[in-house]
Coordinates of C-alpha atoms and ligand atoms in Angstrom, one line a residue:
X1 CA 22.4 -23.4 16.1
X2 CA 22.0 -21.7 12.8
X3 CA 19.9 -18.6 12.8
X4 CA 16.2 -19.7 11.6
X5 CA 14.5 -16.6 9.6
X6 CA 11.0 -16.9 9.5
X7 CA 10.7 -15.2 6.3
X8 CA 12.9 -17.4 4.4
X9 CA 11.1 -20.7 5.4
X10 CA 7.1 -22.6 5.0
X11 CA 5.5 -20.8 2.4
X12 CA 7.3 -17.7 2.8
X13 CA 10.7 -19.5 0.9
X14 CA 11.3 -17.6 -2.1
X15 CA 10.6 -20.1 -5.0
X16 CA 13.4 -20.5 -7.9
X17 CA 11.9 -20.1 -11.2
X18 CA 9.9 -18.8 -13.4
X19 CA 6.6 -20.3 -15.0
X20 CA 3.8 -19.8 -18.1
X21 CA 1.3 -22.0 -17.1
X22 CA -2.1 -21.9 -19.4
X23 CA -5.7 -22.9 -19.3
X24 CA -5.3 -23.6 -14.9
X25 CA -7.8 -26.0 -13.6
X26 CA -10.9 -24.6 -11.8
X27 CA -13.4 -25.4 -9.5
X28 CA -16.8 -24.0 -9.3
X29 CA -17.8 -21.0 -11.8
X30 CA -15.5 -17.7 -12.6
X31 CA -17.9 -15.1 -12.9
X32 CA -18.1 -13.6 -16.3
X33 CA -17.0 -10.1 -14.8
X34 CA -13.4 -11.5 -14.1
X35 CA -12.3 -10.0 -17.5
X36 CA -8.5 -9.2 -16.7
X37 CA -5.6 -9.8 -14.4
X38 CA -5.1 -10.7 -10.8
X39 CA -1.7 -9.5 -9.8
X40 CA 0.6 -9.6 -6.7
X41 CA 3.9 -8.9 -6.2
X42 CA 6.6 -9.7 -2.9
X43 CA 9.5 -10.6 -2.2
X44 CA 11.7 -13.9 -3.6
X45 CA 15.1 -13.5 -3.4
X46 CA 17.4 -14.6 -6.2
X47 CA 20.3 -15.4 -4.1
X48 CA 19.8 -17.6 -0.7
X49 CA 20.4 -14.1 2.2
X50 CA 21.7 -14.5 4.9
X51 CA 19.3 -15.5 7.6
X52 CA 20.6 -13.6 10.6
X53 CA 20.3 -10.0 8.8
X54 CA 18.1 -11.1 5.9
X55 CA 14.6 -8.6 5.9
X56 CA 11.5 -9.3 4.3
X57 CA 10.8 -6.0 2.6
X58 CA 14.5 -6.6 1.1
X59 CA 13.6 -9.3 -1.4
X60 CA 14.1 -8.8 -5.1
X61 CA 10.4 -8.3 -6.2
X62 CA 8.7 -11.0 -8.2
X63 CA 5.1 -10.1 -9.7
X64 CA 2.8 -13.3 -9.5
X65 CA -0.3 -12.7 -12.3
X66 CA -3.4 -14.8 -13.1
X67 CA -5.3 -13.8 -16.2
X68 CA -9.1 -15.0 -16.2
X69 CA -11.3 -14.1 -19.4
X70 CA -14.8 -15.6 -20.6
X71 CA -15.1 -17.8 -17.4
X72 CA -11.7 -19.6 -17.4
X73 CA -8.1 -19.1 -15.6
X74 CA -6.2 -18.4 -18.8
X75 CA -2.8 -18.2 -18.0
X76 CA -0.3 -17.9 -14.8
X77 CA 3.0 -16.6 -14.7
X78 CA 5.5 -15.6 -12.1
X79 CA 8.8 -13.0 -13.1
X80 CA 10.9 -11.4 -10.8
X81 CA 11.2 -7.4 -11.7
X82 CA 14.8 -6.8 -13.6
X83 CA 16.5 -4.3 -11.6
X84 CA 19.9 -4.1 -13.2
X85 CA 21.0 -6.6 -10.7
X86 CA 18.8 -8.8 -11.5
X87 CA 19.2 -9.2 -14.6
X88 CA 22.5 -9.7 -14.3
X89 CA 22.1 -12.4 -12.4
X90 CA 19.8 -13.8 -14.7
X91 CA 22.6 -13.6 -17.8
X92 CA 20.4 -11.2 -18.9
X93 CA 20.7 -7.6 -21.0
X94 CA 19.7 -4.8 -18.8
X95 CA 16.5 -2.3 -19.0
X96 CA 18.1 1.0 -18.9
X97 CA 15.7 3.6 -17.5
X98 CA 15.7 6.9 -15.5
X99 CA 17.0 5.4 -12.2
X100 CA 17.7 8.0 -9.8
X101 CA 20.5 8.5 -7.0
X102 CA 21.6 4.8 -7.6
X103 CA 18.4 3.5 -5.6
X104 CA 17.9 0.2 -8.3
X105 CA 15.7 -2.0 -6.8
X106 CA 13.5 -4.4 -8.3
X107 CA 10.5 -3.0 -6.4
X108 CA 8.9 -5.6 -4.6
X109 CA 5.9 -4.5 -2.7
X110 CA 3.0 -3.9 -4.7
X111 CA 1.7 -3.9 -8.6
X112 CA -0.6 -1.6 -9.9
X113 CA -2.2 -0.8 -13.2
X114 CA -2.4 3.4 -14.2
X115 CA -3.4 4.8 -17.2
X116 CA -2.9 1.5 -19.7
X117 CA 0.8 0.4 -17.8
X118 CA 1.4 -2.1 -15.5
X119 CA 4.2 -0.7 -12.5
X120 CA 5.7 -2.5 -9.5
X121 CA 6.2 -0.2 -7.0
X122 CA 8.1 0.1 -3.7
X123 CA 8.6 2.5 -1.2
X124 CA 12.2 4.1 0.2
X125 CA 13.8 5.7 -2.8
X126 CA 13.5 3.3 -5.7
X127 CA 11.6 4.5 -9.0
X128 CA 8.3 2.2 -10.2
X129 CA 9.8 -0.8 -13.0
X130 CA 7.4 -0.6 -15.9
X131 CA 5.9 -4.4 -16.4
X132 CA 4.2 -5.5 -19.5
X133 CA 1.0 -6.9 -19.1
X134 CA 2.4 -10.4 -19.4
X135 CA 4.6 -9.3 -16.6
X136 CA 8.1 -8.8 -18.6
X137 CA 9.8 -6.2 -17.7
X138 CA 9.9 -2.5 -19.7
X139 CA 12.6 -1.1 -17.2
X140 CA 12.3 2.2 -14.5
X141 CA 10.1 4.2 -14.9
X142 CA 10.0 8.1 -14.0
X143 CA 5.6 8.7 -15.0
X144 CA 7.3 9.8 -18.9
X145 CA 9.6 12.4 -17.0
X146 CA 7.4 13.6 -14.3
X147 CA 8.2 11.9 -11.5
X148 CA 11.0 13.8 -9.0
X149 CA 13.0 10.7 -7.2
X150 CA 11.3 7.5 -6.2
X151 CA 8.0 6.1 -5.5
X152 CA 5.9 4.5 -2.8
X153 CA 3.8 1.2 -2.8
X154 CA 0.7 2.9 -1.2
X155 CA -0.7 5.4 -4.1
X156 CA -4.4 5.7 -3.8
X157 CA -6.6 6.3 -6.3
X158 CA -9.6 8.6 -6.0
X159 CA -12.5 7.4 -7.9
X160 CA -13.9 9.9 -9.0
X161 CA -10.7 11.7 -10.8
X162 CA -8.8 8.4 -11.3
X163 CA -5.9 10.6 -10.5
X164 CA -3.1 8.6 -7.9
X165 CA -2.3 10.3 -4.6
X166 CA 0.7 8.9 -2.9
X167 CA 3.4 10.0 -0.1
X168 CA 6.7 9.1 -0.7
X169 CA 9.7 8.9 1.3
X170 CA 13.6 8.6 1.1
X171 CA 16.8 9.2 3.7
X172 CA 18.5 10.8 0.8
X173 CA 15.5 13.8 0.8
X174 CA 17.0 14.4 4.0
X175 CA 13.6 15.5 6.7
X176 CA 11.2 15.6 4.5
X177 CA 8.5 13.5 3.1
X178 CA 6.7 14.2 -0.9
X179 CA 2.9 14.6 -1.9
X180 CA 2.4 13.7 -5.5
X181 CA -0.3 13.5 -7.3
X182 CA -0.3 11.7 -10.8
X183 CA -3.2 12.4 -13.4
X184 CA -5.5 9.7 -15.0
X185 CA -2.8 10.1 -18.0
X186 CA -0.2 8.5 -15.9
X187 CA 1.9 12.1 -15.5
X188 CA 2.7 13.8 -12.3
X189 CA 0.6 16.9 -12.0
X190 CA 1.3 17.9 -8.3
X191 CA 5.0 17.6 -6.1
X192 CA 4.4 19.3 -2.8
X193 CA 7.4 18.3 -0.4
X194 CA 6.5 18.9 3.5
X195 CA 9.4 19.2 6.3
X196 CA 8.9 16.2 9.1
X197 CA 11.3 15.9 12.3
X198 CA 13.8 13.2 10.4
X199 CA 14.6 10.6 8.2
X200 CA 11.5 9.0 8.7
X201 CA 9.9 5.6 7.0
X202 CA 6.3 6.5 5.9
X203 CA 4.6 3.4 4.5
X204 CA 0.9 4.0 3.3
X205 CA -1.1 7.4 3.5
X206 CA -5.1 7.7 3.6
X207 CA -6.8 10.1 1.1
X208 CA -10.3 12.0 1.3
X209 CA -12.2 14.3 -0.2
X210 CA -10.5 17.1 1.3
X211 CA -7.1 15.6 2.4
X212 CA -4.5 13.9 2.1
X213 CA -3.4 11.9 5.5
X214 CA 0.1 11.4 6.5
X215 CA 1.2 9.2 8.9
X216 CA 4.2 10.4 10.4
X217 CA 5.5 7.6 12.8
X218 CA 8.4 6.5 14.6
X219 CA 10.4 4.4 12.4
X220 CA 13.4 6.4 11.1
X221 CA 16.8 5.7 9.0
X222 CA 19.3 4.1 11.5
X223 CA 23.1 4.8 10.3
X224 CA 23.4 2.2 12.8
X225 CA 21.7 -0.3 11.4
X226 CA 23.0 -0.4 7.8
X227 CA 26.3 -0.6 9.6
X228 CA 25.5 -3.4 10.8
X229 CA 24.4 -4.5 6.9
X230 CA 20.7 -4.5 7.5
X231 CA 19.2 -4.0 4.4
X232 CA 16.1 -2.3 5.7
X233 CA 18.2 0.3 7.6
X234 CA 15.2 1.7 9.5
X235 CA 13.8 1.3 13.1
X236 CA 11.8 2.0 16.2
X237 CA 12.8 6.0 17.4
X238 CA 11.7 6.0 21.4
X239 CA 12.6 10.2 20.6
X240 CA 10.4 11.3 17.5
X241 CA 7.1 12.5 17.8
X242 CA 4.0 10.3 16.6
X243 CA 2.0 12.3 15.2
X244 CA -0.7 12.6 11.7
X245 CA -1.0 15.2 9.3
X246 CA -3.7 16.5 7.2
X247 CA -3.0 17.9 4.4
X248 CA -5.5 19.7 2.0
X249 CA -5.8 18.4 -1.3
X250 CA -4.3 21.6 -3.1
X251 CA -2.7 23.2 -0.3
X252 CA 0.9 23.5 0.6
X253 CA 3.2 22.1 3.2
X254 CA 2.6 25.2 5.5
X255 CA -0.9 24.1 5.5
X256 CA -0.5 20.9 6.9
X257 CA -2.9 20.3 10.2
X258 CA -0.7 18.1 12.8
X259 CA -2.2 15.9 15.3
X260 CA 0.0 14.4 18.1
X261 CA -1.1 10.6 18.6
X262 CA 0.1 7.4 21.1
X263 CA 3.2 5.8 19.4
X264 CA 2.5 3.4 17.6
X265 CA 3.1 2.6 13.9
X266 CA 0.5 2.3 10.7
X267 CA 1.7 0.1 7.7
X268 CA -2.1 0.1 6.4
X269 CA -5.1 2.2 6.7
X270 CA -8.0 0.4 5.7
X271 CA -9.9 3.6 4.5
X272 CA -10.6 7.2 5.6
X273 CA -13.4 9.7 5.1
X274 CA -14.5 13.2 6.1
X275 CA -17.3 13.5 8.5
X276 CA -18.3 16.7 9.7
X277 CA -15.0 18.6 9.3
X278 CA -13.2 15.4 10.9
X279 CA -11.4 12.8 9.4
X280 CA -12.2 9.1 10.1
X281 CA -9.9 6.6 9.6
X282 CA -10.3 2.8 10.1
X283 CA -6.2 1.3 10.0
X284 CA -4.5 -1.6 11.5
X285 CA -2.1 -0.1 14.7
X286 CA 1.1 -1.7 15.8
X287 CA 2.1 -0.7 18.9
X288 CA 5.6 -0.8 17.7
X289 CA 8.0 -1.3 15.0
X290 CA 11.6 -2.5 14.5
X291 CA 12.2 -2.2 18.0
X292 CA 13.2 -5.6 18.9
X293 CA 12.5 -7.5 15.9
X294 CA 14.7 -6.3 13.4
X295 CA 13.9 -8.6 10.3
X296 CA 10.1 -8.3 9.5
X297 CA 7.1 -6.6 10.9
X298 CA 6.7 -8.7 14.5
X299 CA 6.6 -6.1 17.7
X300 CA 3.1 -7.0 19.3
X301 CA -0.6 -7.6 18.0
X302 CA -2.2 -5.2 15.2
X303 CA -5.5 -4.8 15.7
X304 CA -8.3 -2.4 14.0
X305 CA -9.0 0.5 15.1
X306 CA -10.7 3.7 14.2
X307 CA -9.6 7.0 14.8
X308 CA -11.4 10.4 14.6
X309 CA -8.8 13.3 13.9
X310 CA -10.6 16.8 14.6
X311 CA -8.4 19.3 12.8
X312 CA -10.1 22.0 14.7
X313 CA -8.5 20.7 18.1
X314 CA -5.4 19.1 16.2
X315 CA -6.9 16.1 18.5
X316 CA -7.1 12.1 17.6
X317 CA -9.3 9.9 19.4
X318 CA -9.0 6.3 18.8
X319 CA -11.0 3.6 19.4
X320 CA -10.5 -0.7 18.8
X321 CA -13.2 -2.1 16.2
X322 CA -11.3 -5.6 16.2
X323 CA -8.6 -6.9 18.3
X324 CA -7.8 -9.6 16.7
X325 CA -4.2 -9.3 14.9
X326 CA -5.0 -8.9 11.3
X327 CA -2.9 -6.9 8.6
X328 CA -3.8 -6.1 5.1
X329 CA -7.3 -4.1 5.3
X330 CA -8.8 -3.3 1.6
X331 CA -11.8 -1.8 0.8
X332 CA -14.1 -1.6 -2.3
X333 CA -12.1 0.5 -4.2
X334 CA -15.0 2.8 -5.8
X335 CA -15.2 4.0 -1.9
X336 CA -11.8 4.9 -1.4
X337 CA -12.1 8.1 0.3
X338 CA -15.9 8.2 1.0
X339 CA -17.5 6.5 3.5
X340 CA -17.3 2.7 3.9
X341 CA -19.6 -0.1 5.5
X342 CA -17.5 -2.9 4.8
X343 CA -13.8 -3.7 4.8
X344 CA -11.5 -7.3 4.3
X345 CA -8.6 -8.3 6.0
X346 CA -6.5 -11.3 6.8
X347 CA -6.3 -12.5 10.5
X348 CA -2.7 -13.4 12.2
X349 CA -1.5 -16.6 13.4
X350 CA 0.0 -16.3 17.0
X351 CA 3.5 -17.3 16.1
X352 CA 4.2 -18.9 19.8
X353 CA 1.3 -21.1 20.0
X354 CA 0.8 -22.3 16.3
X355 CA 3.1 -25.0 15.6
X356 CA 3.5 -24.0 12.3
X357 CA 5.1 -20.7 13.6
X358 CA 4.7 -18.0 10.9
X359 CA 2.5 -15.1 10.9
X360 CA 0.3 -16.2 8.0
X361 CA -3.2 -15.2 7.3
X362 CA -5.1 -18.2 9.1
X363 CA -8.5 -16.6 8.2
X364 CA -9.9 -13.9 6.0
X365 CA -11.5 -11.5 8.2
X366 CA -15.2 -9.6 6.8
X367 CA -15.9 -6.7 8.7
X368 CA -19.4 -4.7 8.7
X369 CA -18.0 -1.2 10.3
X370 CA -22.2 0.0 10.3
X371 CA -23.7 -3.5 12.3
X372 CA -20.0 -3.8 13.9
X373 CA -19.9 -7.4 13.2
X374 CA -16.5 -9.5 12.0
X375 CA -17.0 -13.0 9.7
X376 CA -14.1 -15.1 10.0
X377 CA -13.0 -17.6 6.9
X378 CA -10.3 -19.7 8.0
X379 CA -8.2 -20.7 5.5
X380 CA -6.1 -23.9 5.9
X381 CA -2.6 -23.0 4.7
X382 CA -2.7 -18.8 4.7
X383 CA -4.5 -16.0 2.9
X384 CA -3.2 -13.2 1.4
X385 CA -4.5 -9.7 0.9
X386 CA -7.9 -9.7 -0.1
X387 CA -9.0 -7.7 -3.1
X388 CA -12.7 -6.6 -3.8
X389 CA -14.4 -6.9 -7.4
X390 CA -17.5 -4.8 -7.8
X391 CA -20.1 -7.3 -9.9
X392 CA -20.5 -4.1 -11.8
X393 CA -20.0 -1.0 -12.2
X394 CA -23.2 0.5 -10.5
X395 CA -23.4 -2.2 -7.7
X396 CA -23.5 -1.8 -4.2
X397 CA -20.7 -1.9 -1.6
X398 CA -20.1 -5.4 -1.3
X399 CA -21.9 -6.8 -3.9
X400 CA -19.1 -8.5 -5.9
X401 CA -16.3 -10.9 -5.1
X402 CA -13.3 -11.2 -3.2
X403 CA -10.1 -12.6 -4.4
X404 CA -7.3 -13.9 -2.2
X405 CA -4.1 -16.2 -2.8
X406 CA -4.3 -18.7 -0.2
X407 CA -2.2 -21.4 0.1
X408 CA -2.7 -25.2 0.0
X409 CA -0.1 -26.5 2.3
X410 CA -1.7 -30.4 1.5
X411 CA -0.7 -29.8 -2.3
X412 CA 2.5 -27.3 -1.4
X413 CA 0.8 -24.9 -4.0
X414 CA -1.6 -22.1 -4.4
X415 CA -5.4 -20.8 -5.4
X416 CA -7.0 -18.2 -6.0
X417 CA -9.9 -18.6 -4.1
X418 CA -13.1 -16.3 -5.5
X419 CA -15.5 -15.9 -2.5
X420 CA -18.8 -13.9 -3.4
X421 CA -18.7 -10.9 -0.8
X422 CA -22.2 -11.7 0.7
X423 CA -21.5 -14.6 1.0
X424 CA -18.1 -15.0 2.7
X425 CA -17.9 -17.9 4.9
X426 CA -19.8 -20.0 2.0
X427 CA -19.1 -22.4 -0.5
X428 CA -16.3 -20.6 -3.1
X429 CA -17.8 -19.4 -6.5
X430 CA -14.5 -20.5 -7.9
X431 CA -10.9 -21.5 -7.2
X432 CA -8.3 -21.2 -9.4
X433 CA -5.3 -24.2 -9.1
X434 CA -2.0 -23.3 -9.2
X435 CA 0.6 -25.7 -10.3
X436 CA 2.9 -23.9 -8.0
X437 CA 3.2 -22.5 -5.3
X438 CA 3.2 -18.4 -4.7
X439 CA 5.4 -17.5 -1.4
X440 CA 3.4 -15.3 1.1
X441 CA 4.1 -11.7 0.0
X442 CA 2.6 -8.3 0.2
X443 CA 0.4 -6.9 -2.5
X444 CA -2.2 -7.1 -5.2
X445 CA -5.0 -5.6 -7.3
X446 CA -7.3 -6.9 -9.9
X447 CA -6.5 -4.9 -13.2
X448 CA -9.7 -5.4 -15.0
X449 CA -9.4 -5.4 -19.1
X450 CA -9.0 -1.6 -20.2
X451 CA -7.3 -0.1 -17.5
Ligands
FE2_501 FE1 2.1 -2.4 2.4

């Protein structure tokens, strides 16, 4: 029997070229505040992998952007990020940049815009690749010289400083793990590095007003396992220590607070705050990692939780706000760091009863942390990531829309669907018509005009 790969099949098959598609059909009203560009990136691979060792965060990274202006979808295109490789593959010239240690990769996780530049960005050693904002590609990019080694795909931003705080992490920084910190003007201001037990994979941090929150978990570089030519050469440690660290926002490694916790491992918080010297943070757990499932993210359910880290007792208390598997928690973005009422995810399929078989997004998930109440959207073919547009600046916390790329598995292509917030299991305000389909991936953002 050949070896099926979940991630290489349905809607998660990479797609094979590359589109401009203008003026896209759509239903219902774009509200006039969509000035700008809804962007995703994730993994297509150029070249069919192998199924047996193939790993979903491997994928060369193809960004997936919708622009809407003045009430209408105004263009879609799809590009894959030119790593060197790529475009060699492609017949293509090069983009030389500042790569660093030989870690090229076309970075395949998320897309951001900072400081008037659009960067795909991935975690594990690779620098950012500078996109245009039509999505071509500029080449690596180093923040103009300011940037140490590589990146992560899990900056935040803090909204009141629009400055990006990130931790980054690589095998080739030996045990350690690197704070940066890059200003509104797109330069690093701030490297701390701060020693952890071992090669360790960290994937998102949390940031508040006071600290920076590290997430120091047991996935670790496996020599074994890139042996063995897995890509991904990282997995489940029964040996290193779970813990979280806080660090303060202009302190130094030695000032890091540790707090032992369960094992477990956290791809994504959904937000964190301070709260009478504490930390809260609400983040999807896994109770494992790359333990027995070596090619994607499939050890057990993740459900929400929030934990209270007291860095007083170096203690974490934890507690489940939703047990239903879900991944991809977002928040408004102008709360990032302050205290939150609402937050979006997308709800898991059970792979053993759903015929289908994939871990999709069945339903968008709306959660009220305050009342403690979940609204469920189910979504025929998948949802992705859900992204929150304020209606305006100065409005409230969930007043605005919510953008996902779900697909349409009776037209084997994809929409943006444009749900009002407060009104989320309602009728759409709008949905954008793909010609094509986008292959389930990993992250987005709405880049609103002048950003
Ligand atoms: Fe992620």
């Amino acid at each position: 029997m050949p070896v099926v790969n979940p991630y290489l099949v349905g809607n998660y098959a990479p797609v094979t070229t590359e589109e401009t598609v203008t003026d896209l059909p759509v239903s219902g009203t774009l509200p006039s505040v969509l000035r700008g560009r809804y962007l995703r990136n994730g993994p297509n691979p150029l070249a069919p992998p192998e199924p047996s060792t193939y790993h979903w965060f491997t994928g060369e990274g193809m960004v997936h952007g919708i622009r809407l202006e003045e009430g209408r979808a105004a263009w879609y295109r799809n590009r894959w990020v030119r790593s060197a490789d790529v475009a060699a593959a492609l017949g293509e010239q090069p983009h030389p940049g500042p790569v660093v240690d030989g870690m090229d990769f076309a970075a395949n996780t998320n897309v951001i815009a900072h400081a008037g530049r659009t960067y795909a960005i991935v975690e594990a050693g690779a620098r950012p690749y500078e996109l245009t904002a039509e999505l071509e590609t500029v080449g690596a990019s180093d923040f103009q010289g300011t940037l140490p080694g590589g990146y992560t795909a899990h900056p935040k931003r803090d909204p009141q400083t629009g400055e990006l705080h990130a931790i980054s992490y690589y095998w080739g920084w030996g045990n350690q793990v690197q704070y940066t910190v890059v200003g509104a003007d797109g330069r690093v201001r701030r490297v701390v590095d701060i020693p952890v037990g071992g090669l360790v994979s960290v994937h998102d941090m949390s940031l508040t007003t006071r600290y920076a929150v590290i997430y120091d978990l047991p996935v670790v570089f496996s020599a074994e396992a890139l042996m063995e030519g897995f890509a991904f050469p990282y997995r489940w440690s029964d040996d290193y220590p779970s813990r979280v660290g806080l660090l303060p926002l202009e302190g130094g490694a030695d000032d890091v607070t540790w707090c032992d916790v369960e094992p477990c491992y956290v791809f994504h918080p959904m937000n964190a705050y301070d709260e009478d010297g504490s930390v809260v943070v609400d983040l999807v757990r896994h109770p494992k990692m790359f333990a027995s499932h070596l090619n994607g993210p499939d050890e057990g359910p993740p459900v929400l939780e929030r934990w209270h880290i007291d860095p007083i007792a170096a203690k974490v208390t934890t507690e489940v706000v939703d047990d239903r598997p879900q991944e991809f928690p977002r928040v408004d973005e102008r709360v990032v760091g302050r205290t939150h009422r609402f937050g979006y995810s997308a709800a898991l399929r059970d792979r053993q009863q759903d015929e289908v078989g994939f871990d999709v997004g069945s339903d968008l998930l709306k959660h009220d942390l305050k009342a403690g109440t979940t609204e469920a959207r189910h979504v025929r073919g998948g949802a992705g990531e859900a992204v929150f547009v304020p209606e305006n600046a100065t409005a409230a916390e969930d007043d605005g829309y919510v953008l996902s790329l779900v697909y349409d598995n009776e037209r084997d292509a994809s929409d943006l669907l444009v749900l009002h917030a407060q009104d989320f299991t309602g009728e759409p305000v709008a949905v954008v018509h793909l010609p094509v389909r986008v292959p389930f991936g990993f992250h987005g953002n709405w880049a609103p005009d002048g950003t």
